[in-house]
Coordinates of C-alpha atoms and ligand atoms in Angstrom, one line a residue:
X23 CA -10.3 -7.7 -19.4
X24 CA -7.0 -6.6 -21.0
X25 CA -5.7 -3.8 -18.9
X26 CA -3.2 -2.8 -21.7
X27 CA -0.2 -2.8 -19.4
X28 CA 2.1 -5.2 -21.2
X29 CA 5.6 -3.8 -21.3
X30 CA 4.9 -1.1 -18.7
X31 CA 7.4 -0.5 -15.8
X32 CA 6.3 -0.4 -12.2
X33 CA 7.9 0.3 -8.8
X34 CA 6.2 -1.6 -6.1
X35 CA 7.4 -0.8 -2.5
X36 CA 7.0 -3.1 0.5
X37 CA 6.6 -5.9 -2.0
X38 CA 8.2 -9.0 -0.5
X39 CA 5.1 -10.0 1.4
X40 CA 1.4 -9.3 2.0
X41 CA -0.5 -6.6 0.1
X42 CA 2.5 -5.2 -1.7
X43 CA 3.5 -8.6 -3.0
X44 CA -0.1 -9.2 -4.2
X45 CA 0.0 -5.9 -6.1
X46 CA 3.3 -6.9 -7.7
X47 CA 2.0 -10.3 -8.7
X48 CA -1.2 -8.9 -10.2
X49 CA 0.8 -6.3 -12.3
X50 CA 3.3 -9.0 -13.4
X51 CA 0.4 -11.2 -14.5
X52 CA -0.6 -8.2 -16.8
X53 CA 2.9 -8.2 -18.3
X54 CA 4.3 -5.3 -16.3
X55 CA 8.1 -5.4 -15.6
X56 CA 8.9 -4.8 -12.0
X57 CA 11.3 -3.2 -9.5
X58 CA 10.3 -4.5 -6.1
X59 CA 11.5 -3.4 -2.8
X60 CA 11.6 -4.4 0.9
X61 CA 14.3 -4.4 3.6
X62 CA 15.0 -8.1 4.1
X63 CA 17.1 -9.0 1.0
X64 CA 16.7 -12.7 1.3
X65 CA 12.9 -12.7 1.5
X66 CA 12.8 -10.1 -1.3
X67 CA 15.0 -12.2 -3.6
X68 CA 12.8 -15.2 -3.0
X69 CA 9.7 -13.2 -3.9
X70 CA 11.4 -11.8 -7.0
X71 CA 12.3 -15.4 -8.1
X72 CA 8.8 -16.6 -7.6
X73 CA 7.3 -13.7 -9.5
X74 CA 9.7 -14.2 -12.4
X75 CA 8.9 -17.9 -12.5
X76 CA 5.1 -17.4 -12.3
X77 CA 4.8 -14.6 -14.8
X78 CA 8.0 -14.4 -17.0
X79 CA 8.3 -10.6 -16.6
X80 CA 11.6 -8.9 -15.6
X81 CA 11.8 -8.4 -11.8
X82 CA 14.6 -6.4 -10.2
X83 CA 14.8 -6.6 -6.4
X84 CA 16.2 -3.6 -4.5
X85 CA 16.6 -4.3 -0.8
X86 CA 16.4 -1.0 1.1
X87 CA 14.5 0.8 3.7
X88 CA 12.1 2.9 1.6
X89 CA 11.5 5.3 4.5
X90 CA 15.1 6.6 4.2
X91 CA 16.4 9.0 1.5
X92 CA 19.1 6.5 0.6
X93 CA 16.5 3.7 0.2
X94 CA 14.3 5.8 -2.1
X95 CA 17.4 6.8 -4.2
X96 CA 18.3 3.2 -4.7
X97 CA 14.8 2.2 -5.8
X98 CA 14.5 5.2 -8.1
X99 CA 17.9 4.5 -9.6
X100 CA 16.7 1.1 -10.6
X101 CA 13.7 2.5 -12.4
X102 CA 14.0 6.3 -12.9
X103 CA 11.0 6.6 -15.2
X104 CA 8.2 4.2 -14.0
X105 CA 4.8 4.1 -15.6
X106 CA 3.3 2.8 -12.3
X107 CA 4.2 3.5 -8.7
X108 CA 2.8 1.6 -5.8
X109 CA 3.8 3.1 -2.4
X110 CA 3.8 0.9 0.6
X111 CA 5.7 0.3 3.8
X112 CA 5.0 -1.4 7.1
X113 CA 2.3 0.2 9.2
X114 CA 3.3 2.0 12.5
X115 CA 3.2 0.0 15.7
X116 CA 0.0 -0.1 17.8
X117 CA -0.1 1.3 21.3
X118 CA -1.4 4.0 23.6
X119 CA -0.8 7.6 22.5
X120 CA 0.5 8.6 26.0
X121 CA 3.6 6.5 25.2
X122 CA 4.4 8.1 21.9
X123 CA 7.1 10.8 21.9
X124 CA 8.1 13.1 19.1
X125 CA 10.5 10.6 17.6
X126 CA 7.8 8.0 17.4
X127 CA 5.5 10.4 15.6
X128 CA 8.2 11.5 13.2
X129 CA 8.9 7.8 12.3
X130 CA 5.2 7.3 11.6
X131 CA 5.0 10.4 9.5
X132 CA 8.2 9.5 7.6
X133 CA 6.9 6.0 6.8
X134 CA 3.3 6.6 6.1
X135 CA 3.1 10.2 4.9
X136 CA 6.4 11.7 3.7
X137 CA 7.8 8.6 2.0
X138 CA 4.9 8.3 -0.5
X139 CA 5.0 12.0 -1.0
X140 CA 8.7 12.1 -1.9
X141 CA 8.3 9.1 -4.2
X142 CA 5.4 10.7 -6.0
X143 CA 7.4 14.0 -6.3
X144 CA 10.3 12.0 -7.9
X145 CA 8.2 10.3 -10.6
X146 CA 5.1 12.4 -11.3
X147 CA 6.5 15.0 -13.6
X148 CA 8.1 12.4 -15.9
X149 CA 4.7 10.5 -16.0
X150 CA 3.0 13.7 -17.0
X151 CA 5.5 14.4 -19.8
X152 CA 5.0 10.9 -21.1
X153 CA 1.2 11.2 -20.9
X154 CA 0.7 8.1 -18.8
X155 CA 1.1 7.4 -15.1
X156 CA -0.7 5.4 -12.4
X157 CA 0.1 6.0 -8.7
X158 CA -1.5 3.8 -6.0
X159 CA -0.9 4.3 -2.3
X160 CA -1.6 1.5 0.0
X161 CA -3.1 3.3 3.1
X162 CA -5.7 1.8 5.5
X163 CA -9.3 1.7 6.4
X164 CA -8.1 3.7 9.4
X165 CA -8.3 6.8 7.1
X166 CA -12.1 6.4 7.0
X167 CA -12.7 5.0 10.5
X168 CA -10.0 5.3 13.1
X169 CA -8.7 2.1 14.7
X170 CA -8.3 2.6 18.4
X171 CA -4.9 1.0 18.9
X172 CA -3.4 2.4 15.7
X173 CA -3.5 6.2 16.4
X174 CA -0.1 6.7 14.6
X175 CA -1.6 5.2 11.5
X176 CA -4.9 7.1 11.8
X177 CA -2.9 10.4 12.0
X178 CA -0.1 9.9 9.5
X179 CA -2.1 8.4 6.7
X180 CA -4.7 11.2 6.9
X181 CA -1.9 13.6 6.1
X182 CA -1.1 11.7 2.9
X183 CA -4.7 11.4 2.0
X184 CA -5.2 15.2 2.2
X185 CA -2.1 15.8 0.1
X186 CA -3.1 13.3 -2.6
X187 CA -6.6 14.7 -2.8
X188 CA -5.2 18.0 -4.1
X189 CA -2.4 16.7 -6.4
X190 CA -4.6 14.0 -8.0
X191 CA -6.8 16.7 -9.5
X192 CA -3.8 18.5 -11.1
X193 CA -2.2 15.5 -12.8
X194 CA -5.2 13.7 -14.3
X195 CA -5.3 16.1 -17.2
X196 CA -2.0 14.4 -18.4
X197 CA -3.5 10.9 -17.8
X198 CA -1.7 10.5 -14.5
X199 CA -4.0 9.3 -11.8
X200 CA -3.3 9.0 -8.1
X201 CA -5.5 6.9 -5.8
X202 CA -5.4 5.3 -2.4
X203 CA -6.4 1.8 -1.7
X204 CA -7.7 1.3 1.9
X205 CA -7.4 -2.2 3.2
X206 CA -9.7 -3.5 5.9
X207 CA -8.5 -6.8 7.4
X208 CA -6.5 -8.9 4.9
X209 CA -4.7 -12.2 5.7
X210 CA -1.1 -11.0 6.0
X211 CA 1.7 -11.1 8.6
X212 CA 0.7 -7.5 9.6
X213 CA -2.8 -8.7 10.4
X214 CA -1.5 -11.5 12.6
X215 CA 0.6 -9.1 14.6
X216 CA -2.3 -6.6 15.0
X217 CA -4.5 -9.4 16.2
X218 CA -1.9 -10.3 18.8
X219 CA -1.8 -6.7 20.1
X220 CA -5.6 -6.7 20.4
X221 CA -5.5 -10.0 22.3
X222 CA -3.0 -8.7 24.7
X223 CA -5.0 -5.5 25.3
X224 CA -8.2 -7.6 25.8
X225 CA -6.6 -10.4 27.8
X226 CA -7.7 -13.0 25.4
X227 CA -6.0 -15.1 22.6
X228 CA -5.3 -14.0 19.0
X229 CA -7.3 -16.9 17.8
X230 CA -10.4 -15.7 19.7
X231 CA -10.0 -12.1 18.4
X232 CA -9.6 -13.5 14.8
X233 CA -12.8 -15.5 15.2
X234 CA -14.7 -12.5 16.6
X235 CA -13.5 -10.1 14.0
X236 CA -14.3 -12.5 11.1
X237 CA -17.8 -13.0 12.4
X238 CA -18.3 -9.2 12.8
X239 CA -17.3 -8.6 9.2
X240 CA -20.4 -8.7 6.8
X241 CA -18.3 -11.0 4.5
X242 CA -17.7 -13.4 7.5
X243 CA -14.0 -13.6 6.6
X244 CA -10.8 -11.5 6.1
X245 CA -9.7 -10.5 2.6
X246 CA -7.4 -12.5 0.5
X247 CA -4.4 -10.4 -0.7
X248 CA -5.0 -11.5 -4.3
X249 CA -8.4 -9.6 -4.2
X250 CA -6.4 -6.5 -3.2
X251 CA -3.8 -7.0 -5.9
X252 CA -6.5 -7.3 -8.6
X253 CA -8.0 -3.9 -7.6
X254 CA -4.5 -2.4 -7.8
X255 CA -3.9 -3.7 -11.3
X256 CA -7.3 -2.5 -12.4
X257 CA -6.5 1.0 -11.2
X258 CA -3.3 0.9 -13.1
X259 CA -5.0 -0.1 -16.4
X260 CA -5.8 2.2 -19.2
X261 CA -9.5 1.9 -18.5
X262 CA -9.1 3.5 -15.1
X263 CA -7.9 6.9 -16.4
X264 CA -11.0 8.7 -15.2
X265 CA -10.6 7.5 -11.6
X266 CA -8.4 9.8 -9.5
X267 CA -8.1 11.2 -6.0
X268 CA -10.2 8.4 -4.7
X269 CA -10.0 6.4 -1.5
X270 CA -11.2 2.9 -2.3
X271 CA -12.1 0.8 0.7
X272 CA -11.7 -3.0 0.4
X273 CA -13.1 -4.3 3.6
X274 CA -15.9 -6.8 3.0
X275 CA -18.4 -4.1 3.9
X276 CA -17.0 -3.6 7.4
X277 CA -17.3 0.2 7.3
X278 CA -21.0 0.8 8.0
X279 CA -21.5 4.1 6.3
X280 CA -23.6 4.6 3.1
X281 CA -20.9 6.7 1.6
Ligands
NAP311 P1 3.1 -7.2 5.7 O1 2.5 -8.5 5.4 O2 3.8 -7.0 7.1 O3 4.1 -6.8 4.6 C1 4.8 -5.5 4.6 C2 5.8 -5.5 3.5 O4 6.4 -4.2 3.5 C3 6.9 -6.5 3.6 O5 7.3 -6.9 2.3 C4 8.0 -5.7 4.3 O6 9.3 -6.3 4.1 C5 7.8 -4.4 3.6 N1 8.3 -3.2 4.4 C6 8.0 -2.9 5.7 N2 8.6 -1.8 6.1 C7 9.4 -1.4 5.0 C8 10.3 -0.4 4.8 N3 10.6 0.5 5.8 N4 10.9 -0.3 3.6 C9 10.7 -1.2 2.6 N5 9.8 -2.2 2.8 C10 9.2 -2.3 4.0 O7 2.0 -6.0 5.7 P2 0.7 -5.9 4.9 O8 -0.4 -6.5 5.7 O9 0.9 -6.3 3.5 O10 0.4 -4.3 5.0 C11 0.8 -3.4 4.0 C12 0.3 -2.0 4.5 O11 -1.1 -2.0 4.6 C13 0.9 -1.6 5.8 O12 1.2 -0.2 5.8 C14 -0.3 -1.9 6.8 O13 -0.3 -1.1 7.9 C15 -1.5 -1.6 5.9 N6 -2.7 -2.3 6.3 C16 -2.8 -3.6 6.3 C17 -3.9 -4.2 6.7 C18 -4.1 -5.7 6.7 O14 -5.1 -6.2 7.2 N7 -3.2 -6.5 6.3 C19 -5.0 -3.4 7.2 C20 -4.9 -2.1 7.2 C21 -3.7 -1.5 6.7 P3 10.5 -6.0 5.1 O15 10.0 -6.2 6.5 O16 11.5 -7.0 4.7 O17 10.9 -4.6 4.8

């Protein structure tokens, strides 16, 4: 399927590794020019070089903390009028809610709710004027089914989800869609550290938790980031203009509900 994205411009945040990187690669394979972002400049530059080499598109790397105003400014300055925005940042730390003070909650809200909202605010009007825009927020399956040790994620991401549900229905008339992609368990660094936290809590090893969780998933495995990237690219394609305000779960069937 040709997604008709050749020559479009995308900002992909949190894109040096994992799911963000997979989204960037899938878009680049469709001929989309990229501005990619992450904090570690060296790892980001390496990813940018690999994406250029693999796909031949233009890739600009902006090393910055996207959860800060200065970071968002730097990324937007590199691409003030994107056709596509993929929001992403690291997830909040796991833990027990008794230990989380106001500062911890504010950090989670900044990273996983307010940062995507401020980025959307900066680009959405231009997209509407130009008659094309695709915004994809990487959130979490925790939005549909809370994850016990990730209370900060359960809470902060639900705020973003509620906001997007409203705005997505206003922008679609101008061919600007906003959707959320909800990852279940995907093979990334983030998953490895989450498994380690579970293992500590349960007094077992990360390898054992990994095995148990894979077996418990109807697919019998974790997801491959390329599967996530492909869905992101499809949502950005011209054919997906009638899909907006949705929360699309990619979890191998792990969530047990009919709807
Ligand atoms: P990952 O492998 O750890 O990659 C995270 C990426 O985001 C890296 O490129 C990282 O680079 C960048 N990043 C982190 N904080 C940032 C910041 N403040 N500013 C800019 N870039 C930042 O994580 P992942 O597994 O791809 O997860 C992506 C998102 O999906 C996270 O929010 C995670 O909680 C969520 N999620 C993942 C899973 C899963 O199974 N993998 C499941 C549910 C939800 P730097 O560290 O260099 O900045």
